[in-house]
Each structure stands twice: as C-alpha cells, then as structure tokens.
C-alpha cells in the first residue's frame, strides 16, 4: 500500500486528527496531519543508504498542541493562510472598504492571524494510489474569519512521485473579493545529525530582495543582492558571510516569468549527500533560518534551537495587499487561485 491512514483519537472542534502517509518505490515516505496539513515526516534515503527525516516536528501529535510549543509558536510544517507573512498594521483597503485583521505580531498581522489555516482541521476529500500516491485536503474559511472578507474554499493536494518529488498543488475560490497568499512552512535540515544549518550550501535564483521595516514588514522597495550577503545566485554556505545573530529572514524576488514553474532554490548538505530543490509558480521565496526557534522535546527528544533549520516559503510578495506596484493578491469570485510548489530530494556523491 502506498497510502496509510491513522486515527489519533484526538478531536479538535468535533473533528478527529488523522494522519496520512504517502510512500513511493524508493522508500521515501511523507506523513501529513489533517490539522494544519502539517508535514510531520519527510523520510528519504541519504547517500549512505540510511533513512533520514529532513523536516522538524514531533514524535507525538499532542506536542503540537502543548502550551510550551504554542507560547513560542514557529508554525512547524504547517500551511499558512489566508495571508502569508506580515500585513502592515493588519489593515488593507479593498474596493473602497477598509478591513482590520487580527494583530498577532506587534501591530501587524502575521501568517493569517491568531487562528489561521495552520490551526484548522482540514477535511480529507480525496485519496488515490494511482498513478502516484496523493491526498487532497479541503478547508472552508468563512467570511470574517480573522477579519478577512468572503467565504473561501481551499484545496491542497500532495502528490509523491517516484522521483522523490513532493508536489503541493493549491486551489481556491471565493464568493467575494478577498486577499489570499498561501505557503507552507516546513523547517528543513539535511544534515545527518541536525544542528546549525550554516554549513548547508544554498543557491537561490534571485537578483533582488524586499526591504523590510523594523518589524520585518515589506515596504515595497526592491534592493539588489549584488555585492551583499543576500546574493545566493551562484550558491554559497548559508553561514559564509551572514549576520550570526540574525541569520536570514528576508523575501527574495525570483528571476522568472510570472506564473512559470521554475527552480527557486537548491540546498545541499555534505554529511548526508542530500539536495533539496524547490520549484514554484510563485514570484518570491522567503528564506528563514529559524532565528526564533526554541522547541523542546522535538523528534527523538531534541531541543530545536535557533538556526537549526531553514525554510523556503514560496508565495506572492508579502504585504502586497497594501502595495499596488506588487503583483495582485486579490482573488475575485470569477477567478480561481492556483499555485504549485515542488520539494524534490536528490542524492549527491559524497
């Protein structure tokens, strides 16, 4: 069987938390919870022939609900919506109507608000083993949720190919104009032993990054990466010339045609021989090296600490709802939201 479902016996808002495991012929398997569509495991065989889990998470689902974890909540492995990253002052205007979103990051709205898509039980609406194992989750977000307009129906399908590609396909429609900017927030570490990701080699096809204010909100200004530590175009060790206290928490504008499925980034690690290539139809990728990570009792009892992972969050430009020059993030009733992001794992020779 290429698909396995497991019940947890844990209910949230009257719905049971269920895990779905997809596996392929290479021995790769991915475990996803219907709570926040959390990618709990992503196990691949490394260059030494050893199975290795490349995402951070917990051994028990209950730990995703613990007070300690939620007090310093890092969105481990979850979908982000309705709106990824930060919206300035939690405010926007749409069709001459002003909207106020939940403020959960200082004066700003972060990752959809207090109870975003990451904390919702998603319905499992489709399972298939042919031609490749896949699962489709669905969530119906009501008008006014976290301050957003319109009823929004969202589907997210995961496909696992025999080429070790985990394909995420998002689709959404609405009955009223609304902002939407979805991404997934997996924390990756390709090292055999985990730990600081500064020795991961990272390449990103981006000539500009987006200026941010003091609370990491995008201002609208594009800054060239040339001759700065933000230049990953030729690839370099993540820690080669970074600010050791800050790491990376910036959005990079990908060098691509709008809507085209292209390579966003490729990250490799020497001890495992693993590479993670991320392809996307989205125009930007947010690189985060987990400065604020502080998660006790992770997998195997590990204490996940700052810079123990990297995230590449593919999305539209953050705060675009307030910056007219950026590609629009407004979905209208006659349109369909669609994006694809692919995590492809391959092996390099040691």
Coordinates of C-alpha atoms in Angstrom, one line a residue:
X1 CA 0.0 0.0 0.0
X2 CA 1.3 3.5 -0.9
X3 CA -1.2 5.3 1.4
X4 CA -1.8 4.7 5.1
X5 CA -4.2 6.5 7.3
X6 CA -4.0 6.5 11.1
X7 CA -6.5 7.9 13.6
X8 CA -5.1 9.7 16.6
X9 CA -8.2 9.6 18.8
X10 CA -7.7 13.4 19.3
X11 CA -10.6 15.6 18.4
X12 CA -10.5 19.4 17.7
X13 CA -13.7 21.3 17.1
X14 CA -15.5 17.9 16.9
X15 CA -13.3 16.5 14.1
X16 CA -10.6 13.9 14.6
X17 CA -7.0 14.5 13.8
X18 CA -5.9 11.9 11.2
X19 CA -2.5 11.3 9.6
X20 CA -2.0 10.3 6.0
X21 CA 1.3 8.7 5.0
X22 CA 2.3 8.6 1.3
X23 CA 5.2 6.3 0.2
X24 CA 6.9 5.6 -3.1
X25 CA 9.0 2.8 -4.6
X26 CA 12.3 4.5 -3.4
X27 CA 11.4 4.0 0.3
X28 CA 10.6 7.7 0.7
X29 CA 7.5 8.5 2.7
X30 CA 5.8 11.6 3.9
X31 CA 3.4 11.9 6.9
X32 CA 0.8 14.7 6.9
X33 CA -1.7 15.5 9.5
X34 CA -5.1 16.9 8.6
X35 CA -4.6 19.5 11.3
X36 CA -2.9 22.4 9.5
X37 CA -1.9 20.0 6.8
X38 CA 1.3 19.6 8.9
X39 CA 4.1 17.8 7.1
X40 CA 5.2 15.8 10.1
X41 CA 7.8 13.5 8.4
X42 CA 9.6 13.5 5.1
X43 CA 11.9 10.5 5.2
X44 CA 14.4 9.8 2.4
X45 CA 17.4 7.5 1.9
X46 CA 20.6 9.5 2.1
X47 CA 23.8 8.9 0.2
X48 CA 25.0 6.5 2.9
X49 CA 21.9 4.3 2.3
X50 CA 20.3 5.4 5.7
X51 CA 16.7 6.6 6.0
X52 CA 16.7 10.2 7.2
X53 CA 13.9 12.5 8.2
X54 CA 14.6 16.0 6.7
X55 CA 11.8 18.0 8.5
X56 CA 11.5 19.2 12.1
X57 CA 8.5 18.1 14.1
X58 CA 7.3 16.0 17.0
X59 CA 7.0 12.2 17.6
X60 CA 3.6 12.7 19.1
X61 CA 0.8 14.8 17.7
X62 CA -0.2 16.1 21.1
X63 CA 3.0 18.1 21.3
X64 CA 1.8 20.4 18.5
X65 CA -0.9 21.5 21.0
X66 CA 1.2 21.9 24.1
X67 CA 1.3 25.2 25.9
X68 CA 5.1 25.4 25.8
X69 CA 5.1 24.9 22.0
X70 CA 2.3 27.4 21.3
X71 CA 3.9 30.0 23.6
X72 CA 6.8 30.4 21.1
X73 CA 4.9 29.2 18.1
X74 CA 7.0 28.5 15.0
X75 CA 4.4 27.0 12.6
X76 CA 6.3 23.8 12.3
X77 CA 5.5 22.2 8.9
X78 CA 2.0 23.8 8.6
X79 CA 0.1 25.6 5.8
X80 CA 0.0 29.3 6.1
X81 CA -3.2 31.3 5.2
X82 CA -5.2 33.2 4.4
X83 CA -2.2 35.5 4.0
X84 CA 1.4 34.5 4.4
X85 CA 4.0 36.8 6.1
X86 CA 3.0 40.2 7.5
X87 CA 0.3 42.7 6.6
X88 CA 1.2 46.2 7.8
X89 CA -0.9 47.2 10.8
X90 CA -3.2 44.3 10.0
X91 CA -5.0 46.7 7.6
X92 CA -5.9 46.9 4.0
X93 CA -8.5 48.5 1.7
X94 CA -10.4 46.6 -0.9
X95 CA -13.0 48.1 -3.3
X96 CA -13.1 51.2 -1.1
X97 CA -13.8 49.2 2.1
X98 CA -11.3 49.2 4.9
X99 CA -10.6 45.9 6.7
X100 CA -9.0 45.3 10.0
X101 CA -7.3 41.9 10.6
X102 CA -6.2 40.3 13.8
X103 CA -3.0 41.7 15.1
X104 CA -0.7 38.9 16.3
X105 CA 2.8 40.2 15.7
X106 CA 3.1 43.6 17.4
X107 CA 0.8 45.9 15.4
X108 CA 0.9 43.7 12.3
X109 CA -1.0 40.6 11.1
X110 CA 1.3 37.5 10.7
X111 CA 0.6 34.4 8.8
X112 CA -3.2 34.9 8.7
X113 CA -3.9 35.9 12.2
X114 CA -4.4 34.3 15.6
X115 CA -6.1 31.2 14.3
X116 CA -5.0 30.8 10.7
X117 CA -5.2 27.8 8.4
X118 CA -2.4 26.2 10.4
X119 CA -4.7 25.6 13.4
X120 CA -7.7 24.2 11.5
X121 CA -8.8 20.7 10.9
X122 CA -8.9 20.1 7.1
X123 CA -11.3 17.6 5.5
X124 CA -9.7 14.7 3.6
X125 CA -11.7 14.8 0.3
X126 CA -9.6 12.5 -1.9
X127 CA -7.1 9.7 -1.7
X128 CA -5.5 8.0 -4.7
X129 CA -2.7 5.4 -5.2
X130 CA -2.7 5.7 -9.0
X131 CA -0.9 6.9 -10.9
X132 CA 1.0 8.1 -7.8
X133 CA 0.0 8.3 -4.2
X134 CA -1.8 11.5 -3.4
X135 CA -4.1 13.1 -0.8
X136 CA -6.3 16.2 -1.1
X137 CA -7.3 18.3 1.9
X138 CA -10.0 20.9 2.0
X139 CA -10.9 23.8 4.3
X140 CA -13.8 26.2 4.1
X141 CA -12.9 29.6 5.6
X142 CA -16.0 31.7 6.4
X143 CA -16.4 35.4 5.7
X144 CA -15.0 37.5 8.5
X145 CA -12.5 34.8 9.8
X146 CA -9.6 36.7 11.3
X147 CA -11.1 39.8 9.6
X148 CA -10.8 38.6 6.0
X149 CA -13.7 39.1 3.5
X150 CA -15.6 36.4 1.7
X151 CA -16.2 32.7 2.1
X152 CA -13.1 31.0 0.7
X153 CA -12.9 27.3 -0.3
X154 CA -9.3 26.0 -0.3
X155 CA -7.9 22.7 -1.5
X156 CA -4.4 21.4 -1.1
X157 CA -3.2 18.2 -2.8
X158 CA 0.0 16.4 -2.0
X159 CA 1.5 14.0 -4.6
X160 CA 4.6 11.9 -4.0
X161 CA 6.4 10.8 -7.2
X162 CA 9.0 8.0 -7.6
X163 CA 11.5 10.8 -8.4
X164 CA 11.3 11.9 -4.8
X165 CA 9.2 14.9 -5.6
X166 CA 6.5 16.1 -3.1
X167 CA 4.2 18.2 -5.2
X168 CA 1.9 20.7 -3.4
X169 CA -1.0 22.0 -5.6
X170 CA -3.2 24.7 -4.1
X171 CA -6.5 25.8 -5.4
X172 CA -9.1 28.2 -4.0
X173 CA -12.3 30.1 -5.0
X174 CA -14.3 32.8 -3.2
X175 CA -17.8 34.3 -3.3
X176 CA -16.4 37.8 -2.5
X177 CA -13.2 39.6 -3.3
X178 CA -10.5 38.7 -0.8
X179 CA -6.7 38.7 -0.3
X180 CA -5.1 35.3 -0.5
X181 CA -1.4 34.4 -0.2
X182 CA -0.7 30.8 0.7
X183 CA 2.5 29.0 1.5
X184 CA 3.8 26.0 3.5
X185 CA 6.1 26.4 6.5
X186 CA 8.3 23.2 6.7
X187 CA 11.5 23.5 8.6
X188 CA 14.3 21.6 6.8
X189 CA 17.6 20.2 8.0
X190 CA 19.5 18.0 5.6
X191 CA 22.4 17.1 8.0
X192 CA 22.7 13.6 9.3
X193 CA 22.9 14.8 12.9
X194 CA 20.8 18.0 12.6
X195 CA 22.1 21.2 14.3
X196 CA 23.0 24.6 12.9
X197 CA 22.4 24.9 9.1
X198 CA 25.2 27.3 8.5
X199 CA 27.2 24.6 6.6
X200 CA 24.3 23.9 4.2
X201 CA 25.1 25.1 0.7
X202 CA 22.3 27.2 -0.6
X203 CA 21.6 28.6 -4.1
X204 CA 18.7 30.9 -5.0
X205 CA 17.8 32.4 -8.3
X206 CA 17.0 35.9 -7.1
X207 CA 18.6 39.2 -8.0
X208 CA 16.6 41.3 -5.6
X209 CA 15.3 41.1 -2.1
X210 CA 12.5 43.1 -0.5
X211 CA 13.3 45.8 2.0
X212 CA 11.6 45.4 5.4
X213 CA 10.8 47.8 8.3
X214 CA 11.8 47.2 11.9
X215 CA 9.1 44.5 12.3
X216 CA 10.0 42.7 9.1
X217 CA 7.1 44.1 7.1
X218 CA 7.9 44.5 3.4
X219 CA 7.9 48.2 2.5
X220 CA 7.7 48.0 -1.3
X221 CA 11.3 48.7 -2.2
X222 CA 13.4 46.2 -4.1
X223 CA 17.1 46.0 -3.2
X224 CA 19.7 44.4 -5.5
X225 CA 21.5 41.4 -3.9
X226 CA 24.7 42.1 -5.9
X227 CA 27.8 42.7 -3.6
X228 CA 25.8 41.9 -0.5
X229 CA 25.5 38.8 1.8
X230 CA 22.0 38.3 0.3
X231 CA 23.5 37.1 -3.0
X232 CA 22.8 33.4 -3.4
X233 CA 22.8 33.3 -7.2
X234 CA 26.0 31.3 -7.5
X235 CA 25.4 29.5 -4.3
X236 CA 27.3 29.6 -1.0
X237 CA 27.3 28.2 2.5
X238 CA 24.4 29.7 4.4
X239 CA 26.7 30.9 7.1
X240 CA 29.5 32.1 4.8
X241 CA 29.0 35.8 5.4
X242 CA 25.7 36.0 7.3
X243 CA 25.0 38.0 10.4
X244 CA 25.4 35.3 13.1
X245 CA 22.9 36.9 15.4
X246 CA 20.2 37.4 12.8
X247 CA 20.6 34.8 10.1
X248 CA 18.1 35.3 7.2
X249 CA 14.5 36.3 7.4
X250 CA 14.0 38.0 4.1
X251 CA 11.9 37.7 0.9
X252 CA 13.7 37.2 -2.4
X253 CA 12.2 38.1 -5.7
X254 CA 12.8 35.2 -8.1
X255 CA 14.3 35.8 -11.5
X256 CA 11.4 34.3 -13.6
X257 CA 8.4 35.0 -15.7
X258 CA 5.2 35.4 -13.6
X259 CA 3.4 32.2 -13.0
X260 CA 6.1 30.0 -14.6
X261 CA 7.1 26.8 -12.7
X262 CA 10.8 27.2 -12.2
X263 CA 13.6 26.4 -9.8
X264 CA 13.5 28.7 -6.8
X265 CA 16.3 27.3 -4.7
X266 CA 18.6 24.3 -4.2
X267 CA 20.2 23.4 -0.9
X268 CA 22.8 20.6 -0.4
X269 CA 24.5 19.2 2.7
X270 CA 27.8 17.3 2.8
X271 CA 27.3 14.8 5.6
X272 CA 24.1 13.3 4.1
X273 CA 24.8 13.9 0.4
X274 CA 21.2 15.2 0.1
X275 CA 20.0 18.0 -2.0
X276 CA 16.6 19.7 -1.8
X277 CA 15.5 21.6 -4.9
X278 CA 12.3 23.7 -4.6
X279 CA 10.3 24.6 -7.7
X280 CA 7.4 27.0 -7.7
X281 CA 5.0 29.0 -9.8
X282 CA 5.1 31.8 -7.1
X283 CA 7.1 35.0 -7.7
X284 CA 9.0 35.2 -4.4
X285 CA 10.6 32.9 -1.8
X286 CA 11.1 33.9 1.8
X287 CA 14.3 32.4 3.3
X288 CA 14.1 32.0 7.1
X289 CA 16.9 30.4 9.1
X290 CA 14.9 30.0 12.2
X291 CA 16.4 32.7 14.5
X292 CA 13.4 32.4 16.9
X293 CA 13.3 28.6 17.0
X294 CA 13.1 27.3 20.5
X295 CA 11.2 23.9 20.6
X296 CA 11.8 21.4 23.4
X297 CA 11.0 17.7 23.1
X298 CA 11.2 17.6 19.3
X299 CA 11.7 14.3 17.4
X300 CA 13.9 11.9 19.4
X301 CA 13.8 14.4 22.4
X302 CA 15.8 17.0 20.5
X303 CA 15.8 20.6 21.6
X304 CA 15.4 22.6 18.3
X305 CA 17.4 25.8 18.7
X306 CA 17.9 29.0 16.6
X307 CA 19.4 28.3 13.2
X308 CA 18.7 24.5 13.4
X309 CA 16.7 24.7 10.2
X310 CA 15.9 26.6 7.1
X311 CA 12.6 27.4 5.5
X312 CA 11.9 28.4 1.9
X313 CA 8.4 29.8 1.9
X314 CA 7.2 30.2 -1.7
X315 CA 4.5 32.8 -2.1
X316 CA 3.4 36.2 -3.5
X317 CA 5.0 39.4 -2.3
X318 CA 4.3 39.9 1.4
X319 CA 2.1 42.9 2.2
X320 CA 1.2 43.2 -1.5
X321 CA -2.4 44.0 -0.5
X322 CA -1.0 47.4 0.6
X323 CA 1.5 47.9 -2.2
X324 CA -0.2 48.4 -5.6
X325 CA 3.1 48.0 -7.6
X326 CA 3.4 44.4 -6.5
X327 CA 1.6 41.5 -8.2
X328 CA -2.0 41.4 -7.0
X329 CA -3.0 39.0 -4.2
X330 CA -6.8 39.7 -4.6
X331 CA -9.0 36.8 -5.6
X332 CA -12.4 37.6 -7.1
X333 CA -15.4 35.4 -7.5
X334 CA -14.9 34.8 -11.2
X335 CA -11.3 33.7 -10.7
X336 CA -9.5 30.6 -9.4
X337 CA -6.4 30.8 -7.2
X338 CA -3.8 28.3 -8.2
X339 CA -0.2 27.6 -7.3
X340 CA 2.2 24.7 -7.4
X341 CA 5.4 24.2 -5.3
X342 CA 7.6 21.1 -5.5
X343 CA 10.1 19.8 -3.0
X344 CA 12.5 17.5 -4.9
X345 CA 15.1 15.5 -3.0
X346 CA 18.1 14.0 -4.8
X347 CA 21.4 12.5 -3.8
X348 CA 24.9 13.9 -4.5
X349 CA 28.0 11.8 -4.3
X350 CA 29.9 12.1 -1.0

